[in-house]
XYZ file of C-alpha atoms in Angstrom:
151
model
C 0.000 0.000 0.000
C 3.053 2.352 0.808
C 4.306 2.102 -2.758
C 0.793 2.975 -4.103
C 0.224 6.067 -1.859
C 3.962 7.457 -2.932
C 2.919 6.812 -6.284
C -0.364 8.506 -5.940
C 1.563 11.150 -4.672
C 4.326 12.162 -7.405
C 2.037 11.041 -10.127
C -1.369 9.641 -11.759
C -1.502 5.787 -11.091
C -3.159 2.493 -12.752
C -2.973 -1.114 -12.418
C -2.719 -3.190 -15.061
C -3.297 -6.678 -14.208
C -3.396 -10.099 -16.499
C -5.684 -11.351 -13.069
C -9.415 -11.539 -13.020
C -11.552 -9.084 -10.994
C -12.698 -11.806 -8.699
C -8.805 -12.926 -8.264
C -7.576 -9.331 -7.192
C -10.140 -9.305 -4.894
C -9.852 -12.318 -2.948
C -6.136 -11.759 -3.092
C -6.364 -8.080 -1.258
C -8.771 -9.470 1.129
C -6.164 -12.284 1.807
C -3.115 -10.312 1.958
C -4.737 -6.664 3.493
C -7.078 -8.874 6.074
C -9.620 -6.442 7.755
C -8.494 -3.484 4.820
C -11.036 -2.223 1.518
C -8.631 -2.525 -0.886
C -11.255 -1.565 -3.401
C -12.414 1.412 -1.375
C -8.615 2.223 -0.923
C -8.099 2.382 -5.046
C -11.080 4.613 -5.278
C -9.796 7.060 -2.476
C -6.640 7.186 -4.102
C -7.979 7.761 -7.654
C -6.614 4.549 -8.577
C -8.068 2.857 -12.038
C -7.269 -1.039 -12.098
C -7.472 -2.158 -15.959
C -7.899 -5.913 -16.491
C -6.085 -7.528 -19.523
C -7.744 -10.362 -20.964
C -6.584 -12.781 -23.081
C -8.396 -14.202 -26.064
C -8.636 -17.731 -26.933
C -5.548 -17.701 -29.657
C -2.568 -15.404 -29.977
C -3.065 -13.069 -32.407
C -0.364 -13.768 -35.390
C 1.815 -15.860 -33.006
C 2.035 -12.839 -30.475
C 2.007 -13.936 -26.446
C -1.418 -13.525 -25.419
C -0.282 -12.302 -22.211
C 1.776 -9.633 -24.227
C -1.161 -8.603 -26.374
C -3.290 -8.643 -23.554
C -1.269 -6.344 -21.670
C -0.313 -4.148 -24.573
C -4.271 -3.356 -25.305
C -4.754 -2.725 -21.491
C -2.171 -0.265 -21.190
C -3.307 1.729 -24.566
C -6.876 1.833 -22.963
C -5.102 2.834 -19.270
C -2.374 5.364 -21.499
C -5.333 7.201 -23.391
C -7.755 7.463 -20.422
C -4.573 8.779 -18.339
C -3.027 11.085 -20.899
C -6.445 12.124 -22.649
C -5.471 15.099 -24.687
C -1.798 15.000 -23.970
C -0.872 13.731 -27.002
C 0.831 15.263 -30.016
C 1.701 18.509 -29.106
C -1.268 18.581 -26.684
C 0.303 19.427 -23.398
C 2.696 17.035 -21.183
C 4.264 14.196 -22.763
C 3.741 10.712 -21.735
C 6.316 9.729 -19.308
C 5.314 5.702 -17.896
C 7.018 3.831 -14.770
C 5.751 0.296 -15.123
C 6.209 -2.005 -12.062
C 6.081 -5.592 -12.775
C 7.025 -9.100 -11.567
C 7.179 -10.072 -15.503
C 8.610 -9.561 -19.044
C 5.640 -9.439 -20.088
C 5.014 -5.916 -19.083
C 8.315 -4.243 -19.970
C 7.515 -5.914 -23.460
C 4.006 -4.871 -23.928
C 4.749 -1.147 -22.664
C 7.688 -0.775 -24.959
C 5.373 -2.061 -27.941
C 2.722 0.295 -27.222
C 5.119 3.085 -27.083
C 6.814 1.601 -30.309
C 3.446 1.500 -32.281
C 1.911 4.731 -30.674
C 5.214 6.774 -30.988
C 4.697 10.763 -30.381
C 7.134 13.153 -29.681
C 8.673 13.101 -25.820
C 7.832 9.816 -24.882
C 9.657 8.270 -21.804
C 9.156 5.052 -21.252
C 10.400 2.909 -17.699
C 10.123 -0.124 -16.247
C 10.995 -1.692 -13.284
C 11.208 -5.923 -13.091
C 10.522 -7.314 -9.807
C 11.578 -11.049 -9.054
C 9.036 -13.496 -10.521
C 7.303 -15.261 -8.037
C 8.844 -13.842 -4.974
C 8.115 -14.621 -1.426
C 5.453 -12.049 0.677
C 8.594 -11.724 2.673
C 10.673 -10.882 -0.226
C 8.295 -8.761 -2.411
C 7.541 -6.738 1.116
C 11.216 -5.646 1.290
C 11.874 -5.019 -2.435
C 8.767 -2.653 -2.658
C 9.608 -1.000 0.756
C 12.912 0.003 -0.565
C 11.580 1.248 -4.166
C 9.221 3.605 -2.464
C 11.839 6.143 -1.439
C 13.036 6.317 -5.630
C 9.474 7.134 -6.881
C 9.789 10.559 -7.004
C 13.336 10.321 -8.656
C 11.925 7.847 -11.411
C 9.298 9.440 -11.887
C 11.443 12.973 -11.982
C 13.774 11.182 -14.314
């Protein structure tokens, strides 16, 4: 939660998740016992954008990828509405991720959406880390936000 409330705090924020609605729930209510992590994302203005797979990769792609890359577009334009092409700030993205998957599906977007000034980050967690584990790398990414962000 620390990580999302510095976010929230040097920037505007999204999820983009490859899990099911039902999924992130029962996961929040599992990990944040007695918390409402959905009323907590609506305090904090916080959009969560669900990428979902179809039933066959499109041209060979990784579903996961094209899942992902569609997401973020729809989470990009809602975010930046109006900031594009000359239209005021440029896009400037810090993806957090436990996967490939979203460093390759950001950089695509950004690659088939290109417009002047874009900055594009990402920042690869362990896959399939312990609580334990993930706990102490967020807790010491938190204090970098505003840098990377900044950046």
């Amino acid at each position: 939660l620390a990580l999302l409330r510095t976010a929230r705090e040097v920037a505007r924020v999204a999820i983009v998740t490859l899990a099911t609605h039902d999924w992130l729930k029962n996961s929040a209510r599992r990990l944040f016992q007695g918390f409402d992590f959905g009323n907590f994302l609506r305090e904090q203005g916080i959009a969560v954008y669900h990428a979902q797979m179809s039933k066959g990769p499109p041209n060979g792609d990784d579903p996961r990828i094209a899942a992902k890359k569609k997401a973020m577009l729809r989470c990009l334009q809602a975010l930046y509405v109006g900031r594009g092409r000359g239209g005021g700030p440029r896009w400037n993205v810090v993806s957090v991720g436990d996967s490939v998957v979203e460093q390759i599906a950001l950089k695509e977007v950004f690659k088939e959406h290109a417009r002047c000034g874009l900055v594009c980050k990402t920042v690869k967690l362990a896959e399939e880390p312990t609580l334990e584990r993930l706990t102490y790398t967020v807790e010491a990414l938190v204090p970098h936000l505003s840098s990377l962000v900044k950046f």
